[in-house]
Amino acid sequence: MNRVVHPIEVESYRRLRARLDTSHFPPLTRAVVERVIHSAADLDYAGDLVLDEADLEKAHAALHAGAPVVVDVEMVGAGITRRETVCRLKDAESGPGLTRSAHAIRLAYEQVGPGALWVIGNAPTALEELLTLDADPALVVGLPVGFVGAVESKAALRESGLPAVSNVSEKGGSAVAAAALNALLYHPTSAEEKL
């Protein structure tokens, strides 16, 4: 992917790296950590994020091979650049014991099946619902925000053993979830690195 980086972004990353040494992180981990920090101007994410380089490598390959990307809300999809996303929130309905966000995840799974990358930045109930499905995800970016259910849903994601990017605190949101996916999207493939 040929991406022109704006001088403001270059300067932002220079300042970020002047304040925080990220050179010890493996390549994809570093890309995700830096892009999340950049999206929120919050250096604390360096110690709050939980991710695994091997999971990121597999997700990076799946993403660049065309695996579908599912988002919980349109705000997350709007933040993911240069890639179509699936969001079924407009089609979803709430019901007894089921939020619209959870129903949207069910609808999305029916549409895309296993192997997708799931990016959840808003609704803990969307992440909780995903964990009940046999989604066999390439990656779950589970960064919902909030004081109710966010910490618990992210802990459940980590306990599930699924390949994931999450964080320990209540922090998260659409911008940081999209940023984590964009980090993988922007990171060159081995073929691009040889150019």
CSV table of C-alpha atoms in Angstrom, one decimal:
chain,number,residue,atom,x,y,z
A,1,MET,CA,0.0,0.0,0.0
A,2,ASN,CA,1.4,3.3,-1.0
A,3,ARG,CA,0.5,5.8,1.7
A,4,VAL,CA,1.6,9.4,1.7
A,5,VAL,CA,2.3,10.5,5.3
A,6,HIS,CA,1.5,14.1,6.1
A,7,PRO,CA,4.3,16.2,7.7
A,8,ILE,CA,2.1,16.7,10.8
A,9,GLU,CA,2.0,13.0,11.4
A,10,VAL,CA,5.7,12.7,10.9
A,11,GLU,CA,6.3,15.4,13.5
A,12,SER,CA,3.7,13.8,15.9
A,13,TYR,CA,5.6,10.5,15.7
A,14,ARG,CA,8.9,12.3,16.3
A,15,ARG,CA,7.6,13.9,19.4
A,16,LEU,CA,6.0,10.7,20.6
A,17,ARG,CA,9.3,8.8,20.2
A,18,ALA,CA,11.1,11.6,22.0
A,19,ARG,CA,8.9,11.1,25.0
A,20,LEU,CA,8.6,7.3,24.9
A,21,ASP,CA,11.2,4.7,23.8
A,22,THR,CA,9.3,2.2,21.7
A,23,SER,CA,12.4,0.7,20.1
A,24,HIS,CA,12.3,-2.4,22.2
A,25,PHE,CA,8.9,-3.6,20.9
A,26,PRO,CA,8.8,-6.1,18.0
A,27,PRO,CA,7.8,-4.4,14.7
A,28,LEU,CA,4.0,-5.0,14.6
A,29,THR,CA,3.6,-4.5,18.3
A,30,ARG,CA,5.5,-1.2,18.0
A,31,ALA,CA,3.3,-0.1,15.1
A,32,VAL,CA,0.1,-0.8,17.0
A,33,VAL,CA,1.3,0.7,20.3
A,34,GLU,CA,2.5,3.9,18.5
A,35,ARG,CA,-0.6,4.3,16.4
A,36,VAL,CA,-2.9,3.9,19.4
A,37,ILE,CA,-0.9,6.4,21.4
A,38,HIS,CA,-0.9,8.7,18.4
A,39,SER,CA,-4.7,8.5,18.1
A,40,ALA,CA,-5.3,9.4,21.7
A,41,ALA,CA,-2.2,11.4,22.7
A,42,ASP,CA,-2.0,9.1,25.7
A,43,LEU,CA,1.4,7.6,26.4
A,44,ASP,CA,-0.1,5.3,29.1
A,45,TYR,CA,-1.4,3.0,26.4
A,46,ALA,CA,2.2,1.7,26.2
A,47,GLY,CA,1.7,-0.1,29.5
A,48,ASP,CA,-2.0,-0.7,29.2
A,49,LEU,CA,-2.2,-2.6,25.8
A,50,VAL,CA,-2.1,-6.4,25.8
A,51,LEU,CA,-1.0,-7.9,22.5
A,52,ASP,CA,1.2,-10.7,21.0
A,53,GLU,CA,3.6,-10.3,18.1
A,54,ALA,CA,2.8,-13.8,16.7
A,55,ASP,CA,-0.9,-13.0,16.7
A,56,LEU,CA,-0.3,-9.7,15.0
A,57,GLU,CA,1.8,-11.4,12.3
A,58,LYS,CA,-1.0,-13.8,11.5
A,59,ALA,CA,-3.6,-11.0,11.5
A,60,HIS,CA,-1.4,-8.8,9.3
A,61,ALA,CA,-1.1,-11.7,6.8
A,62,ALA,CA,-4.9,-12.3,6.9
A,63,LEU,CA,-5.7,-8.6,6.5
A,64,HIS,CA,-3.4,-8.2,3.5
A,65,ALA,CA,-4.8,-11.4,2.0
A,66,GLY,CA,-8.3,-9.8,2.0
A,67,ALA,CA,-9.9,-11.1,5.2
A,68,PRO,CA,-13.1,-9.2,6.0
A,69,VAL,CA,-13.0,-6.5,8.7
A,70,VAL,CA,-16.0,-6.2,11.0
A,71,VAL,CA,-16.6,-3.2,13.2
A,72,ASP,CA,-19.1,-2.7,16.0
A,73,VAL,CA,-20.1,0.9,15.1
A,74,GLU,CA,-19.8,3.1,12.1
A,75,MET,CA,-17.4,5.4,13.9
A,76,VAL,CA,-14.8,2.6,14.0
A,77,GLY,CA,-15.4,1.9,10.3
A,78,ALA,CA,-15.0,5.6,9.5
A,79,GLY,CA,-11.6,5.6,11.2
A,80,ILE,CA,-10.3,2.6,9.2
A,81,THR,CA,-8.9,4.1,6.0
A,82,ARG,CA,-8.4,2.4,2.7
A,83,ARG,CA,-10.4,-0.7,3.6
A,84,GLU,CA,-14.1,-1.6,3.4
A,85,THR,CA,-15.7,-2.7,6.7
A,86,VAL,CA,-18.8,-4.5,7.7
A,87,CYS,CA,-21.1,-2.9,10.3
A,88,ARG,CA,-24.6,-4.3,10.8
A,89,LEU,CA,-25.7,-1.9,13.6
A,90,LYS,CA,-28.3,-0.2,11.4
A,91,ASP,CA,-29.9,-3.6,10.8
A,92,ALA,CA,-29.9,-4.8,14.4
A,93,GLU,CA,-32.6,-4.7,17.0
A,94,SER,CA,-32.5,-5.1,20.7
A,95,GLY,CA,-34.6,-7.6,22.5
A,96,PRO,CA,-34.8,-9.3,25.9
A,97,GLY,CA,-31.3,-9.9,27.1
A,98,LEU,CA,-29.8,-8.7,23.7
A,99,THR,CA,-28.5,-5.2,22.9
A,100,ARG,CA,-28.5,-3.8,19.4
A,101,SER,CA,-24.7,-4.0,19.5
A,102,ALA,CA,-24.8,-7.7,20.3
A,103,HIS,CA,-27.4,-8.4,17.6
A,104,ALA,CA,-25.3,-6.5,15.1
A,105,ILE,CA,-22.4,-8.8,15.9
A,106,ARG,CA,-24.6,-11.9,15.2
A,107,LEU,CA,-25.7,-10.4,11.9
A,108,ALA,CA,-22.1,-9.6,10.9
A,109,TYR,CA,-21.0,-13.1,11.7
A,110,GLU,CA,-23.8,-14.6,9.6
A,111,GLN,CA,-22.5,-12.4,6.8
A,112,VAL,CA,-18.8,-12.9,7.0
A,113,GLY,CA,-18.3,-16.3,8.7
A,114,PRO,CA,-15.0,-17.3,10.3
A,115,GLY,CA,-11.6,-15.8,9.7
A,116,ALA,CA,-12.5,-12.1,9.9
A,117,LEU,CA,-10.8,-9.3,11.8
A,118,TRP,CA,-13.2,-7.9,14.4
A,119,VAL,CA,-12.7,-4.3,15.6
A,120,ILE,CA,-14.7,-3.4,18.6
A,121,GLY,CA,-14.2,0.1,20.1
A,122,ASN,CA,-17.5,1.1,21.5
A,123,ALA,CA,-19.8,-1.6,23.0
A,124,PRO,CA,-18.7,-4.1,25.6
A,125,THR,CA,-21.8,-6.1,24.8
A,126,ALA,CA,-20.6,-6.5,21.2
A,127,LEU,CA,-17.4,-8.0,22.4
A,128,GLU,CA,-19.2,-10.2,24.9
A,129,GLU,CA,-21.5,-11.5,22.0
A,130,LEU,CA,-18.5,-12.2,19.8
A,131,LEU,CA,-17.0,-14.4,22.5
A,132,THR,CA,-20.1,-16.6,22.4
A,133,LEU,CA,-19.8,-17.3,18.7
A,134,ASP,CA,-17.5,-19.8,17.0
A,135,ALA,CA,-16.1,-17.0,14.9
A,136,ASP,CA,-12.5,-18.3,14.6
A,137,PRO,CA,-11.2,-14.7,14.1
A,138,ALA,CA,-8.0,-13.7,12.5
A,139,LEU,CA,-7.8,-11.1,15.3
A,140,VAL,CA,-10.1,-9.3,17.7
A,141,VAL,CA,-9.3,-5.7,18.4
A,142,GLY,CA,-11.2,-5.5,21.6
A,143,LEU,CA,-10.9,-1.9,22.9
A,144,PRO,CA,-14.5,-1.0,24.0
A,145,VAL,CA,-14.6,2.1,26.3
A,146,GLY,CA,-16.6,2.7,29.4
A,147,PHE,CA,-17.2,2.2,33.1
A,148,VAL,CA,-19.8,-0.6,32.7
A,149,GLY,CA,-18.6,-3.9,31.2
A,150,ALA,CA,-15.5,-2.6,29.3
A,151,VAL,CA,-12.9,-4.0,31.7
A,152,GLU,CA,-14.8,-7.2,32.2
A,153,SER,CA,-15.3,-7.9,28.5
A,154,LYS,CA,-11.7,-7.2,27.7
A,155,ALA,CA,-10.6,-9.6,30.5
A,156,ALA,CA,-12.9,-12.2,29.1
A,157,LEU,CA,-11.4,-11.7,25.6
A,158,ARG,CA,-7.9,-12.3,27.0
A,159,GLU,CA,-9.1,-15.3,28.9
A,160,SER,CA,-10.6,-16.8,25.8
A,161,GLY,CA,-7.2,-17.4,24.2
A,162,LEU,CA,-8.4,-15.8,20.9
A,163,PRO,CA,-5.8,-13.7,19.0
A,164,ALA,CA,-6.4,-10.2,20.3
A,165,VAL,CA,-5.4,-6.6,21.0
A,166,SER,CA,-6.9,-5.4,24.2
A,167,ASN,CA,-6.1,-3.2,27.2
A,168,VAL,CA,-6.5,-3.5,30.9
A,169,SER,CA,-8.3,-0.3,31.8
A,170,GLU,CA,-11.7,1.3,31.0
A,171,LYS,CA,-10.0,3.3,28.2
A,172,GLY,CA,-10.6,2.6,24.6
A,173,GLY,CA,-13.0,3.9,22.0
A,174,SER,CA,-13.6,4.1,18.3
A,175,ALA,CA,-10.4,6.1,17.5
A,176,VAL,CA,-8.0,3.8,19.3
A,177,ALA,CA,-9.7,0.6,17.9
A,178,ALA,CA,-9.5,1.9,14.4
A,179,ALA,CA,-5.9,3.0,15.0
A,180,ALA,CA,-4.9,-0.5,16.1
A,181,LEU,CA,-6.3,-2.0,12.8
A,182,ASN,CA,-4.8,0.8,10.7
A,183,ALA,CA,-1.4,0.0,12.2
A,184,LEU,CA,-1.6,-3.4,10.7
A,185,LEU,CA,-3.1,-2.1,7.5
A,186,TYR,CA,-0.3,0.5,7.0
A,187,HIS,CA,2.6,-1.8,8.0
A,188,PRO,CA,4.2,-3.1,4.8
A,189,THR,CA,4.0,-6.7,3.8
A,190,SER,CA,7.3,-8.6,3.1
A,191,ALA,CA,6.7,-8.1,-0.7
A,192,GLU,CA,6.3,-4.3,-0.1
A,193,GLU,CA,9.4,-4.2,2.0
A,194,LYS,CA,11.5,-5.6,-0.8
A,195,LEU,CA,10.4,-2.8,-3.2
